[in-house]
mmCIF file of C-alpha atoms and ligand atoms in Angstrom:
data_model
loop_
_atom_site.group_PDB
_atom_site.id
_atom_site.type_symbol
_atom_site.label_atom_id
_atom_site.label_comp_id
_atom_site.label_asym_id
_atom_site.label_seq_id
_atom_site.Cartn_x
_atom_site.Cartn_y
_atom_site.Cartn_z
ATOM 1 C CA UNK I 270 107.848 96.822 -12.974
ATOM 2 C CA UNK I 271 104.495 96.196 -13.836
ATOM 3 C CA UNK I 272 102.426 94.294 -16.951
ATOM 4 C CA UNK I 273 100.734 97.502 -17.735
ATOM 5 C CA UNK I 274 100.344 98.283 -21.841
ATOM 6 C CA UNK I 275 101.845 101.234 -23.061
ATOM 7 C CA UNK I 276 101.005 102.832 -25.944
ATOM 8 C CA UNK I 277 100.321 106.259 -28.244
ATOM 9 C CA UNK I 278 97.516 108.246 -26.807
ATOM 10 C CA UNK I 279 98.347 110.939 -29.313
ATOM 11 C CA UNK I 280 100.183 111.992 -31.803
ATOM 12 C CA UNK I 281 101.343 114.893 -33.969
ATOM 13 C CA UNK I 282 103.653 116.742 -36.714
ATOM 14 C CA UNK I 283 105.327 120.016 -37.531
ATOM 15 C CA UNK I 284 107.417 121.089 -40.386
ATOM 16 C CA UNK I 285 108.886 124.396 -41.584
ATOM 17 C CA UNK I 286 106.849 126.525 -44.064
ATOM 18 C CA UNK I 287 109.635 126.617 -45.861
ATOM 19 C CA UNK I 288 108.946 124.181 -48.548
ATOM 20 C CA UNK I 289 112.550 123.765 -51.209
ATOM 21 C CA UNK I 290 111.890 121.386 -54.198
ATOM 22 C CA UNK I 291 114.819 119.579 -55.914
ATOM 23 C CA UNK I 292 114.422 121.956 -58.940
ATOM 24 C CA UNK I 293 115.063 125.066 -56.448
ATOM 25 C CA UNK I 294 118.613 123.368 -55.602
ATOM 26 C CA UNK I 295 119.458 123.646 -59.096
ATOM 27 C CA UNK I 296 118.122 127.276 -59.328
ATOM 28 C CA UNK I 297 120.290 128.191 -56.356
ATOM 29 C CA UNK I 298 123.450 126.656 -58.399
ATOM 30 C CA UNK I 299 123.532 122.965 -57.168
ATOM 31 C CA UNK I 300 125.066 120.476 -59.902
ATOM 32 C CA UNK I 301 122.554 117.741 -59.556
ATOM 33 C CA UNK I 302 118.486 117.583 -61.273
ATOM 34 C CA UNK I 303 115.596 116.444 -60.051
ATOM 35 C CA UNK I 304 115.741 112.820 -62.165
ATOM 36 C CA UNK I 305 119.013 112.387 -60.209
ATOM 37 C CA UNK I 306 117.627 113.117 -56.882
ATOM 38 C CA UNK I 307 114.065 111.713 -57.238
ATOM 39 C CA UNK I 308 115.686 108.426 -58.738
ATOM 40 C CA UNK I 309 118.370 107.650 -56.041
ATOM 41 C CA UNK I 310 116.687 108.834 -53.626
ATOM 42 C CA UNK I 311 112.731 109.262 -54.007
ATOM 43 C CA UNK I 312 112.883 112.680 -52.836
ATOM 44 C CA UNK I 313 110.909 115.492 -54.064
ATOM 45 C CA UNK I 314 110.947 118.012 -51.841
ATOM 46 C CA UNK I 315 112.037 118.896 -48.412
ATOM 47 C CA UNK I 316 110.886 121.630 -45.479
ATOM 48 C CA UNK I 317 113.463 123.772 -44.038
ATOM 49 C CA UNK I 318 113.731 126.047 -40.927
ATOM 50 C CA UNK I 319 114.075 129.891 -41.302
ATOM 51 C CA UNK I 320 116.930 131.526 -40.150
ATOM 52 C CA UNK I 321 115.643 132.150 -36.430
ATOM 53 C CA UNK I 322 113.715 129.054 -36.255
ATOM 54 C CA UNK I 323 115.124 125.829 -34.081
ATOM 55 C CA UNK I 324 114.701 122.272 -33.472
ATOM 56 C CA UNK I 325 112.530 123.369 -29.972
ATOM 57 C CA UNK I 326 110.311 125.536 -32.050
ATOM 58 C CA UNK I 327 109.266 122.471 -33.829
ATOM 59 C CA UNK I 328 109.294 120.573 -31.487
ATOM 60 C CA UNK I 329 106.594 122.668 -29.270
ATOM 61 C CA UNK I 330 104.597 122.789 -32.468
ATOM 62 C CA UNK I 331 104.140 119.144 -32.655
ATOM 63 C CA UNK I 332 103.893 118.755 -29.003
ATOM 64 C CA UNK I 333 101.254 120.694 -29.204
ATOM 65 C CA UNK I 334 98.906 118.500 -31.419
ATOM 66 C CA UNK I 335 100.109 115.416 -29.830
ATOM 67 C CA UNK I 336 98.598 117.232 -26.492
ATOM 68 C CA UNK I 337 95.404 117.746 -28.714
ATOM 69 C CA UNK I 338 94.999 114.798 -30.273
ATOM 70 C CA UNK I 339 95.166 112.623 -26.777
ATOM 71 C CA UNK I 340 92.543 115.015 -25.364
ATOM 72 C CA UNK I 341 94.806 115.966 -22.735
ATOM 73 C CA UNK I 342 96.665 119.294 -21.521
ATOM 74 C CA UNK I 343 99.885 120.069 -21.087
ATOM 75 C CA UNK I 344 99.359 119.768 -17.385
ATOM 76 C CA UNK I 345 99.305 116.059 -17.798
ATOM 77 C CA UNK I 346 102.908 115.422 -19.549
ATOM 78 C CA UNK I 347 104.714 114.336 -16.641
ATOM 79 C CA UNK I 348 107.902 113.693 -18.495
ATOM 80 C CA UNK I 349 109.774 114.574 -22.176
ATOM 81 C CA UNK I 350 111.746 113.060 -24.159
ATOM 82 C CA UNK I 351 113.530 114.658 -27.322
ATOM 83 C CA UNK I 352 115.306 112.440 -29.965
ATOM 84 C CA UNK I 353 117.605 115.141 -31.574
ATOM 85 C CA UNK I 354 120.827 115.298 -32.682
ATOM 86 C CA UNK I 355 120.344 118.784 -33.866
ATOM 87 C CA UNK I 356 119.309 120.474 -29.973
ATOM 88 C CA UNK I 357 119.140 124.428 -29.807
ATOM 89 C CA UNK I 358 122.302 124.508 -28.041
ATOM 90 C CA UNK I 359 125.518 122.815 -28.783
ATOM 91 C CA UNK I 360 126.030 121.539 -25.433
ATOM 92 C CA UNK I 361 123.146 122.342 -23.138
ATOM 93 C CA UNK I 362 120.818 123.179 -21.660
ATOM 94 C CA UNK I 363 118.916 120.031 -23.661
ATOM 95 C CA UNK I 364 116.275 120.866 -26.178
ATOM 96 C CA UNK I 365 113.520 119.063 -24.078
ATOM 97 C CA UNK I 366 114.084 121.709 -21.142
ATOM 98 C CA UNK I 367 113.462 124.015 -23.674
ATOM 99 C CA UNK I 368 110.250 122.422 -25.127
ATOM 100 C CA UNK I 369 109.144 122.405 -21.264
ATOM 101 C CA UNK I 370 109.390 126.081 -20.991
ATOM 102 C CA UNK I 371 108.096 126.727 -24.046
ATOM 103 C CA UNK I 372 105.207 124.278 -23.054
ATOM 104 C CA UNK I 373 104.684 126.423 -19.780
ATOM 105 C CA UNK I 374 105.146 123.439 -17.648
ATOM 106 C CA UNK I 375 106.117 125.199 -14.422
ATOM 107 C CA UNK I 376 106.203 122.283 -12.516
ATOM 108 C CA UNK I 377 109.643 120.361 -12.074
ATOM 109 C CA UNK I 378 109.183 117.376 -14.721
ATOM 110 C CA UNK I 379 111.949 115.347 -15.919
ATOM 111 C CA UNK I 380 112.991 116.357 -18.984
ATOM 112 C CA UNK I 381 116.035 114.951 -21.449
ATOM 113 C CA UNK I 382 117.347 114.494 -24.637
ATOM 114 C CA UNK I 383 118.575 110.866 -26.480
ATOM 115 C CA UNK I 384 121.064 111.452 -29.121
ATOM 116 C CA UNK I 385 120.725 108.319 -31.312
ATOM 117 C CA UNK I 386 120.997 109.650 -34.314
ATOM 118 C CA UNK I 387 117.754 108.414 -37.255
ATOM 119 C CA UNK I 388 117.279 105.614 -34.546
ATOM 120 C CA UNK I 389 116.743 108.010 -31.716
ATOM 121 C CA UNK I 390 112.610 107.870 -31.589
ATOM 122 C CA UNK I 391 112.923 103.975 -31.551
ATOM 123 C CA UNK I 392 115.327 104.380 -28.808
ATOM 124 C CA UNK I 393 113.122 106.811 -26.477
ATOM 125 C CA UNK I 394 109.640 105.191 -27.400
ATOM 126 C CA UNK I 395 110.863 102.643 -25.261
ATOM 127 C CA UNK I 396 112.463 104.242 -22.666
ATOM 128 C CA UNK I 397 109.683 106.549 -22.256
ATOM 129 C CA UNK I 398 107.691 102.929 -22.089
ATOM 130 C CA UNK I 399 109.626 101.565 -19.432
ATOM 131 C CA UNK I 400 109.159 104.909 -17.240
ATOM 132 C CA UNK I 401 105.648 104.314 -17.743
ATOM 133 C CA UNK I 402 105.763 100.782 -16.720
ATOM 134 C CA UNK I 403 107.812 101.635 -13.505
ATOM 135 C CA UNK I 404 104.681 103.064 -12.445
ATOM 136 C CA UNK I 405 106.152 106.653 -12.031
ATOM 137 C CA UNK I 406 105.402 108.423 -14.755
ATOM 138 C CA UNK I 407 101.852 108.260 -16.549
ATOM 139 C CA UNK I 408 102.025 110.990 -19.685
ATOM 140 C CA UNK I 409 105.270 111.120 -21.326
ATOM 141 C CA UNK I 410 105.438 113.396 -24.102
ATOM 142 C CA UNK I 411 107.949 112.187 -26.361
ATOM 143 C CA UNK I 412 109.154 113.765 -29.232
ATOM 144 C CA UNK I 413 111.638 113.048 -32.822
ATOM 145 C CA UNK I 414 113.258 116.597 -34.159
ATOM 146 C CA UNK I 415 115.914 117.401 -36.174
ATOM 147 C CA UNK I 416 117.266 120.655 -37.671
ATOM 148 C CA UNK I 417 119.638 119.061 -40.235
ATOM 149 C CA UNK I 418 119.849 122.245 -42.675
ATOM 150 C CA UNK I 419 121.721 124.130 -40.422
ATOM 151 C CA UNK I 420 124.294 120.998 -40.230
ATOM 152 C CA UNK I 421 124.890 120.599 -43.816
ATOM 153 C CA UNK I 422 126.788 122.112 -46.738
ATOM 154 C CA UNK I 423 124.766 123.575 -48.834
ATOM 155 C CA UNK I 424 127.314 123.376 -51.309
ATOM 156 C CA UNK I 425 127.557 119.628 -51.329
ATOM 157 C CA UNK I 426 125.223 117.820 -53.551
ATOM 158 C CA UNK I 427 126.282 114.334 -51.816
ATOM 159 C CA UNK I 428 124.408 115.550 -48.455
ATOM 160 C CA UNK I 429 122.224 118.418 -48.716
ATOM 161 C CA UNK I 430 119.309 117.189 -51.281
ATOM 162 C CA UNK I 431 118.900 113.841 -48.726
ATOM 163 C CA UNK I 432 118.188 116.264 -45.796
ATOM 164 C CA UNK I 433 114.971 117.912 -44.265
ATOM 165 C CA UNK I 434 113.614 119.653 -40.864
ATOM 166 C CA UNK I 435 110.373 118.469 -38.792
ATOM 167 C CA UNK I 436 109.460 117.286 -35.848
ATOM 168 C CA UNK I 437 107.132 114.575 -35.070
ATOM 169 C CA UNK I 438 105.698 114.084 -30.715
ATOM 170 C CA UNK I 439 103.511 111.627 -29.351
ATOM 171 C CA UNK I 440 102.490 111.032 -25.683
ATOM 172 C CA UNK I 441 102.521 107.697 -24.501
ATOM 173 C CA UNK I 442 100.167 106.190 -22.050
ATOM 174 C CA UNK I 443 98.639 103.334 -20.408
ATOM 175 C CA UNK I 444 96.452 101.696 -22.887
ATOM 176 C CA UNK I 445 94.332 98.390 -23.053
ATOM 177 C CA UNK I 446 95.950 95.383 -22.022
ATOM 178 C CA UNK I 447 97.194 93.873 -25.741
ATOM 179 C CA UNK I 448 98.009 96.717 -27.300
ATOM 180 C CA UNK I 449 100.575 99.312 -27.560
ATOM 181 C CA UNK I 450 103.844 98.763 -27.489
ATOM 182 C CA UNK I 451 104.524 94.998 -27.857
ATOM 183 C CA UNK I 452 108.190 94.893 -28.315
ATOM 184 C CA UNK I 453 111.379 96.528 -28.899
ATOM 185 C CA UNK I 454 114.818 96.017 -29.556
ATOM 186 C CA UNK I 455 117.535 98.440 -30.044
ATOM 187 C CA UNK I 456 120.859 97.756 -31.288
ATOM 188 C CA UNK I 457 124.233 99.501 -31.723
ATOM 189 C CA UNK I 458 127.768 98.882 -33.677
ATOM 190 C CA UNK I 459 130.232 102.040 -32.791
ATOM 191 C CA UNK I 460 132.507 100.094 -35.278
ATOM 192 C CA UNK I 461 130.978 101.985 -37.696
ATOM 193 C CA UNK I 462 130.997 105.733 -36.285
ATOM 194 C CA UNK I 463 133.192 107.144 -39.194
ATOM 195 C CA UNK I 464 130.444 106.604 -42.267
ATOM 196 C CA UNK I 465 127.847 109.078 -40.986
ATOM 197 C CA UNK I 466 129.343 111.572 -38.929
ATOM 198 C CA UNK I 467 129.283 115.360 -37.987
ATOM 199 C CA UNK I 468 132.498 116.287 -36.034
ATOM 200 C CA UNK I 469 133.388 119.676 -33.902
ATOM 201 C CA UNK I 470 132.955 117.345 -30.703
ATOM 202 C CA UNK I 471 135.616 116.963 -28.408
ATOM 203 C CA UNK I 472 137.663 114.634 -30.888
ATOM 204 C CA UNK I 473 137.817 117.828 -33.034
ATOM 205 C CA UNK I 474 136.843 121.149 -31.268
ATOM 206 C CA UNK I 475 135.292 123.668 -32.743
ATOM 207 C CA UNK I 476 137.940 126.140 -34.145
ATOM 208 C CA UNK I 477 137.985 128.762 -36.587
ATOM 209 C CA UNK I 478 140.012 126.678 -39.602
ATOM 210 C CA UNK I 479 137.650 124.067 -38.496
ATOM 211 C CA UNK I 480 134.780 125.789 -39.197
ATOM 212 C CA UNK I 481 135.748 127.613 -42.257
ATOM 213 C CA UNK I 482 136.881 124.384 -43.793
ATOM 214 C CA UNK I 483 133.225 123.153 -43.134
ATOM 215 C CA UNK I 484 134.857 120.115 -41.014
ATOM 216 C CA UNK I 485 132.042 119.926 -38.702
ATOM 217 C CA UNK I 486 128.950 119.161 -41.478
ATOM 218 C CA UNK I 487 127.567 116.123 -42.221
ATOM 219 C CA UNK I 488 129.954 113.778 -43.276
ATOM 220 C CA UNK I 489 128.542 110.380 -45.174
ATOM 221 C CA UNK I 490 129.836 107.507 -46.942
ATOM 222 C CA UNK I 491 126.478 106.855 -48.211
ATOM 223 C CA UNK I 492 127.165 103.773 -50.287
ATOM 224 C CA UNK I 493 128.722 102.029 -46.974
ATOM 225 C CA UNK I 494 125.598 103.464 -44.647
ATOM 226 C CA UNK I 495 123.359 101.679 -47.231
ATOM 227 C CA UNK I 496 124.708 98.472 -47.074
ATOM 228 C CA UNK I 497 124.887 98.508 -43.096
ATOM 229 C CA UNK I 498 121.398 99.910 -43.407
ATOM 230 C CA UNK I 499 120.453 96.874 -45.534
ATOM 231 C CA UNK I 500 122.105 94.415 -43.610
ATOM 232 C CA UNK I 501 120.895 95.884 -40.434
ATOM 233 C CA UNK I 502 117.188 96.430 -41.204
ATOM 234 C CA UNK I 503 117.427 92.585 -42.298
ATOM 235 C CA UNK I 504 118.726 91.440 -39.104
ATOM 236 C CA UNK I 505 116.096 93.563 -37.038
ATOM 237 C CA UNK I 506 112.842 92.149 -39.274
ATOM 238 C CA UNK I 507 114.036 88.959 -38.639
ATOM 239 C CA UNK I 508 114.858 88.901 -34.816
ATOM 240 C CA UNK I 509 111.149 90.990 -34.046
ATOM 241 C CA UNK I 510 109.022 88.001 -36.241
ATOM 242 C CA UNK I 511 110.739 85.031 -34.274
ATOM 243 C CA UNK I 512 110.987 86.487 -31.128
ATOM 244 C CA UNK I 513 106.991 87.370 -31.720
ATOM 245 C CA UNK I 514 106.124 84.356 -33.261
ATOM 246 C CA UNK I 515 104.559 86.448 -36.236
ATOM 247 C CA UNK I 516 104.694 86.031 -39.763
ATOM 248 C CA UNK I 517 104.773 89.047 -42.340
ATOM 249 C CA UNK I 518 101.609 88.382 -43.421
ATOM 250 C CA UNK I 519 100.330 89.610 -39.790
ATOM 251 C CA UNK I 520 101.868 92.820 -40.260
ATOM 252 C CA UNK I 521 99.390 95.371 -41.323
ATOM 253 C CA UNK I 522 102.325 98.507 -41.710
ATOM 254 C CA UNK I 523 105.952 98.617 -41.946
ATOM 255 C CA UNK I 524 107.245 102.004 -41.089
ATOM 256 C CA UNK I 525 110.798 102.265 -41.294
ATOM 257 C CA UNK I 526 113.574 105.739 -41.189
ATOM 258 C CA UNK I 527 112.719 107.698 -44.342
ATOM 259 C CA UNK I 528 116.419 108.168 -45.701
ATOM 260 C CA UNK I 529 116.400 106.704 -49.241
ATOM 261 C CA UNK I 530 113.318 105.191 -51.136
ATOM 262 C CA UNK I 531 115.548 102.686 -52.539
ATOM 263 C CA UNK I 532 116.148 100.999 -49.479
ATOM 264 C CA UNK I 533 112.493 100.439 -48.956
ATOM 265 C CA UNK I 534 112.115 99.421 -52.282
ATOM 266 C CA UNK I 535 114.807 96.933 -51.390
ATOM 267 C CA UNK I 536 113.269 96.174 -47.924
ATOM 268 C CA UNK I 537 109.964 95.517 -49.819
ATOM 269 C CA UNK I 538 111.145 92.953 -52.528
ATOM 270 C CA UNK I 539 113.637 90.940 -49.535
ATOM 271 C CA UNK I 540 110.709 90.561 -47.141
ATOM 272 C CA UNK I 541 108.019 90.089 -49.713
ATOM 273 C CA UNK I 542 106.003 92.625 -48.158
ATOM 274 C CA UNK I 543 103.208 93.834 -50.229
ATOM 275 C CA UNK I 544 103.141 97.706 -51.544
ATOM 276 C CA UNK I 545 100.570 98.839 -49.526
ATOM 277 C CA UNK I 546 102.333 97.830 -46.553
ATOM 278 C CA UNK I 547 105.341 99.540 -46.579
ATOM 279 C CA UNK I 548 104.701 103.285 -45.615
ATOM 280 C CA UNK I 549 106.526 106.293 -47.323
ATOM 281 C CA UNK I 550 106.349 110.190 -47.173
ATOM 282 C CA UNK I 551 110.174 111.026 -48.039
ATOM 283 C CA UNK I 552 109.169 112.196 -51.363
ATOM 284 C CA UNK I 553 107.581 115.449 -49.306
ATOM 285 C CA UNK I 554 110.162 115.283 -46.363
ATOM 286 C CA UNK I 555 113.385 113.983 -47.180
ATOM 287 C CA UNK I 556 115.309 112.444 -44.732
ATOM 288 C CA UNK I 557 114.551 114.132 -41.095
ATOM 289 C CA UNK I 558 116.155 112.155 -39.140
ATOM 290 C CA UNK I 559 114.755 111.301 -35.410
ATOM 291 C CA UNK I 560 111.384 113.107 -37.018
ATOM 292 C CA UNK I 561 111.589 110.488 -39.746
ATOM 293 C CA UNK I 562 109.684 108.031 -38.088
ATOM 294 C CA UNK I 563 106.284 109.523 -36.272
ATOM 295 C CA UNK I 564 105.847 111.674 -39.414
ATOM 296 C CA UNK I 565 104.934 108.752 -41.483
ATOM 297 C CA UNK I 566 102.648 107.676 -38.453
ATOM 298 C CA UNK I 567 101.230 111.363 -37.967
ATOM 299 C CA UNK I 568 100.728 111.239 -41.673
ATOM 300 C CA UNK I 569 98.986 107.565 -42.434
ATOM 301 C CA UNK I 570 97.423 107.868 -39.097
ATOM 302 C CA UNK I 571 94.300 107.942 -40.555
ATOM 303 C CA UNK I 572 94.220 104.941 -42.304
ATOM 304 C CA UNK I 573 95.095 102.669 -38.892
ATOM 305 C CA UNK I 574 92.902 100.757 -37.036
ATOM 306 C CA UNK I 575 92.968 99.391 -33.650
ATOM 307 C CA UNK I 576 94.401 96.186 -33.657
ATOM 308 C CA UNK I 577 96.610 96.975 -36.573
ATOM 309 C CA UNK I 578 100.173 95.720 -36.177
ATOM 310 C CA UNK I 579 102.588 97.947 -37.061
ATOM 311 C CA UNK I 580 106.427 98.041 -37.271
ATOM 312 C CA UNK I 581 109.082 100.503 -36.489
ATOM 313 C CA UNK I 582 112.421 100.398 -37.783
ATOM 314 C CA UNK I 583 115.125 103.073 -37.245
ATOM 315 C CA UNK I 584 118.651 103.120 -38.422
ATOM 316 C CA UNK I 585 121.390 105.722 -38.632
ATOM 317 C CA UNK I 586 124.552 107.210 -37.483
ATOM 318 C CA UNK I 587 126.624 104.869 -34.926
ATOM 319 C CA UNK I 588 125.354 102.619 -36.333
ATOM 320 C CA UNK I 589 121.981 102.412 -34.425
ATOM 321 C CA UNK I 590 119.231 100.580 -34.934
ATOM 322 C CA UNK I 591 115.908 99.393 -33.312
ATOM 323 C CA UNK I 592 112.586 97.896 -34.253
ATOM 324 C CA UNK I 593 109.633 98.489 -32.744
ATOM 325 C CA UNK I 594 105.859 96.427 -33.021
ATOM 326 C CA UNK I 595 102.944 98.469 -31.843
ATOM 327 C CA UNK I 596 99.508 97.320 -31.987
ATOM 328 C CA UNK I 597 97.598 100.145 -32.992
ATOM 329 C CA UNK I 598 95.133 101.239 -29.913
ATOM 330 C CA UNK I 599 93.497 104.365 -30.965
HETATM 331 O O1 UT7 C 150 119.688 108.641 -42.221
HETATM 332 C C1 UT7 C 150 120.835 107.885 -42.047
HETATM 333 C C2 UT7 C 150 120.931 106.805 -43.010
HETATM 334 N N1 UT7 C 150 121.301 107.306 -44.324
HETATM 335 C C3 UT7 C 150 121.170 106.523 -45.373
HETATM 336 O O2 UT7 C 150 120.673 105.421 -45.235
HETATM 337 C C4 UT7 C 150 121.689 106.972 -46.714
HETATM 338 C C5 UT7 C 150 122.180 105.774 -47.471
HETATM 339 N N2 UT7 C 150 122.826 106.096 -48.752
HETATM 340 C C6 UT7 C 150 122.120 106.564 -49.805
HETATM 341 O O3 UT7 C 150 120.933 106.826 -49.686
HETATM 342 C C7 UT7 C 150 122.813 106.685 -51.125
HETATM 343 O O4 UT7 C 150 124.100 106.116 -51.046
HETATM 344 C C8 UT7 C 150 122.939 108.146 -51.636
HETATM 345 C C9 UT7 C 150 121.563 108.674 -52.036
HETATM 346 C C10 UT7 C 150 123.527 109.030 -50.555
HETATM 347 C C11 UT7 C 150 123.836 108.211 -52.863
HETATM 348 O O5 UT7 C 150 123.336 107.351 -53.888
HETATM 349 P P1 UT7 C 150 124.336 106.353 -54.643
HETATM 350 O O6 UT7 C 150 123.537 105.642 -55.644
HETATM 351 O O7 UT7 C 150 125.021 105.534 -53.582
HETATM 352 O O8 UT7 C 150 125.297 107.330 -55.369
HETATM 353 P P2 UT7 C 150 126.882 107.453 -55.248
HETATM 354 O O9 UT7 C 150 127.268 108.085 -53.948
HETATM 355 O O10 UT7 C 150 127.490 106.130 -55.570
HETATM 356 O O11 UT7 C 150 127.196 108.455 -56.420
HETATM 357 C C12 UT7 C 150 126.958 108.104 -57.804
HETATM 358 C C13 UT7 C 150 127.303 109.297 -58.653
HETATM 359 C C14 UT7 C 150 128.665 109.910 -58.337
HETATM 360 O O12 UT7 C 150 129.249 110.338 -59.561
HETATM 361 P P3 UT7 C 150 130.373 109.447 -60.278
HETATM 362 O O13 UT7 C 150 131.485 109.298 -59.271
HETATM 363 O O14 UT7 C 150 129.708 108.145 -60.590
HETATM 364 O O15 UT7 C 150 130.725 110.255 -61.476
HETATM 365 C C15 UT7 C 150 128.316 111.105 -57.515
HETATM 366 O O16 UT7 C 150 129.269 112.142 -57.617
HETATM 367 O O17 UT7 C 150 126.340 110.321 -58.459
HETATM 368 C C16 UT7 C 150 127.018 111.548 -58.156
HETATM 369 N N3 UT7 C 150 126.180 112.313 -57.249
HETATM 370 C C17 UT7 C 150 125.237 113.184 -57.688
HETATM 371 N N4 UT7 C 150 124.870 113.576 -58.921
HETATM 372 C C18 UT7 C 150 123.861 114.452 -59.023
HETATM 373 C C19 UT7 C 150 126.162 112.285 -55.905
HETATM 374 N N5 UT7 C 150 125.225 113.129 -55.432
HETATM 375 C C20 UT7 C 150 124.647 113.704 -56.527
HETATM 376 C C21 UT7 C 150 123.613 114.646 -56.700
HETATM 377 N N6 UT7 C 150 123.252 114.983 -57.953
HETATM 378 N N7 UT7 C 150 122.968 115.191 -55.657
#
């Protein structure tokens, strides 16, 4: 392993046309408003996939700009990544061997999903890293996409507003020494697997009383998955800023999952971080997931400049968790 600095050559976003506001739940029949929704949750709106439409669709899309926006070709990637826990096919092939054909990469590339859940583009941000470090690997594309619509009931109100599509890919390079990727840390407690779950695994197969009972959609206890989320998100600010030797006050962004407005409302007030630090687009998106994460970055990444030190934070279903600081090279 090497000292080489790895960081985000170039990044980009896709989301469905489909745009569905919280006032066209309640036109299609939903019992909940829009002061419910946008007041829990900070949600306005959220994009959803078309019937023939998949997580790999998106995925290419964003791939695509990333590809763009680094200045390279897709003849560079030499490896992808795809957080999803939505893939095109319920057991394989993965949705990254998809993206690769649908990329036209002809050559044999690695290519692989990570299912972590909301955490899973914390999780493969550094794992791409460390493939980049080995000195094997110099381009990997790595990409955050989730189809949750077609994993919900659309009947229930306690899941289905919180939940969008999208798909966010950057590739990851070598970059200046000092910037990049300074640390990670990912975390896990599979004590915790039952509060945010989708079943029709091999715990439950898929069968037909299964399905028509809608057993295998999203399942949430969302009051418990806020207070992990809480205590977790806590744990993980901490642990980055002593390990790092930083105090908040060097932080120029916090970018954490996009699943409830409240919780970085909450996240705000605990840390004492100022407004303008703490990033937030789930009032366009909802809460999508894997994609949660580099569409904030795709969509502030204007406003960064090099140096800026920036921090991820994922959680979700597991629990997982992981916190990322990049200093901003671009
Ligand atoms: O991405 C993975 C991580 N996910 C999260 O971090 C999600 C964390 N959890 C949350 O964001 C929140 O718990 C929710 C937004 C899911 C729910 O908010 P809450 O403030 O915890 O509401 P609640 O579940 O305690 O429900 C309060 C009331 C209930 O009615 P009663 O029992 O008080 O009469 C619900 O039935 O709100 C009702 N309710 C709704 N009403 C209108 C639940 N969903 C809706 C709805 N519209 N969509």
């Amino acid at each position: 392993m090497n000292n080489k600095s790895v960081g985000i050559l170039g990044i980009g976003k896709y989301v469905p046309e489909k745009k569905v506001t919280n006032d066209d739940l309640v036109s299609m029949g939903l019992d909940t408003s829009d002061e419910w929704i946008f007041e829990r949750t900070g949600i306005r709106s959220r994009y959803i996939v078309s019937e023939n439409e998949t997580t790999s669709d998106l995925a290419y899309k964003a791939a695509l700009k990333a590809v763009k926006d680094a200045s390279l070709t897709v003849d560079d990637i030499d490896m992808i990544i795809v957080a999803t826990t939505t893939p095109d096919y319920r057991l394989f092939p993965s949705t990254a061997a998809v993206v690769q054909n649908l990329l036209k990469i002809n050559r044999p590339i690695p290519a692989f999903d990570v299912a972590a859940a909301c955490s899973g583009f914390s999780y493969t941000l550094s794992i791409a890293e460390n493939y980049i470090k080995s000195g094997h690997y110099k381009n990997v594309l790595v990409l955050g996409a989730d189809v949750l619509s077609k994993n919900i009931d659309w009947t229930d109100r306690t899941t289905c507003v919180l939940f969008g599509d999208g798909a966010g890919a950057v590739i990851l390079g070598e970059v200046e020494p000092e910037y990049g990727i300074l640390y990670t840390k990912l975390y896990a407690d599979g004590s915790c697997a039952e509060i945010l779950k989708a079943d029709g695994g091999t715990k439950s197969p898929l069968t037909e009383g299964f399905v028509r009972d809608k057993s295998h959609f999203i399942k949430m206890n969302g009051r418990l998955v806020f207070k992990e989320a809480v205590k977790v998100i806590d744990m993980s600010i901490k642990d980055l800023l002593d390990d790092c030797c930083l105090n908040l006050s060097d932080i120029s962004y916090y970018v954490a999952h996009q699943a409830n407005m409240r919780i970085l409302d909450y996240v705000r007030q605990k840390q004492a971080f100022k407004t303008n630090q703490v990033l937030s687009n789930i009032d366009k998106y909802g809460n999508t997931s894997a994609a949660s994460i580099p569409l904030v970055l795709d969509d502030f990444n204007h406003q960064f400049k090099k140096g800026d030190y920036i921090i991820l934070n994922a959680f979700g279903a597991g629990f997982t968790w992981g916190v990322n600081l990049i200093r901003w090279s671009k």
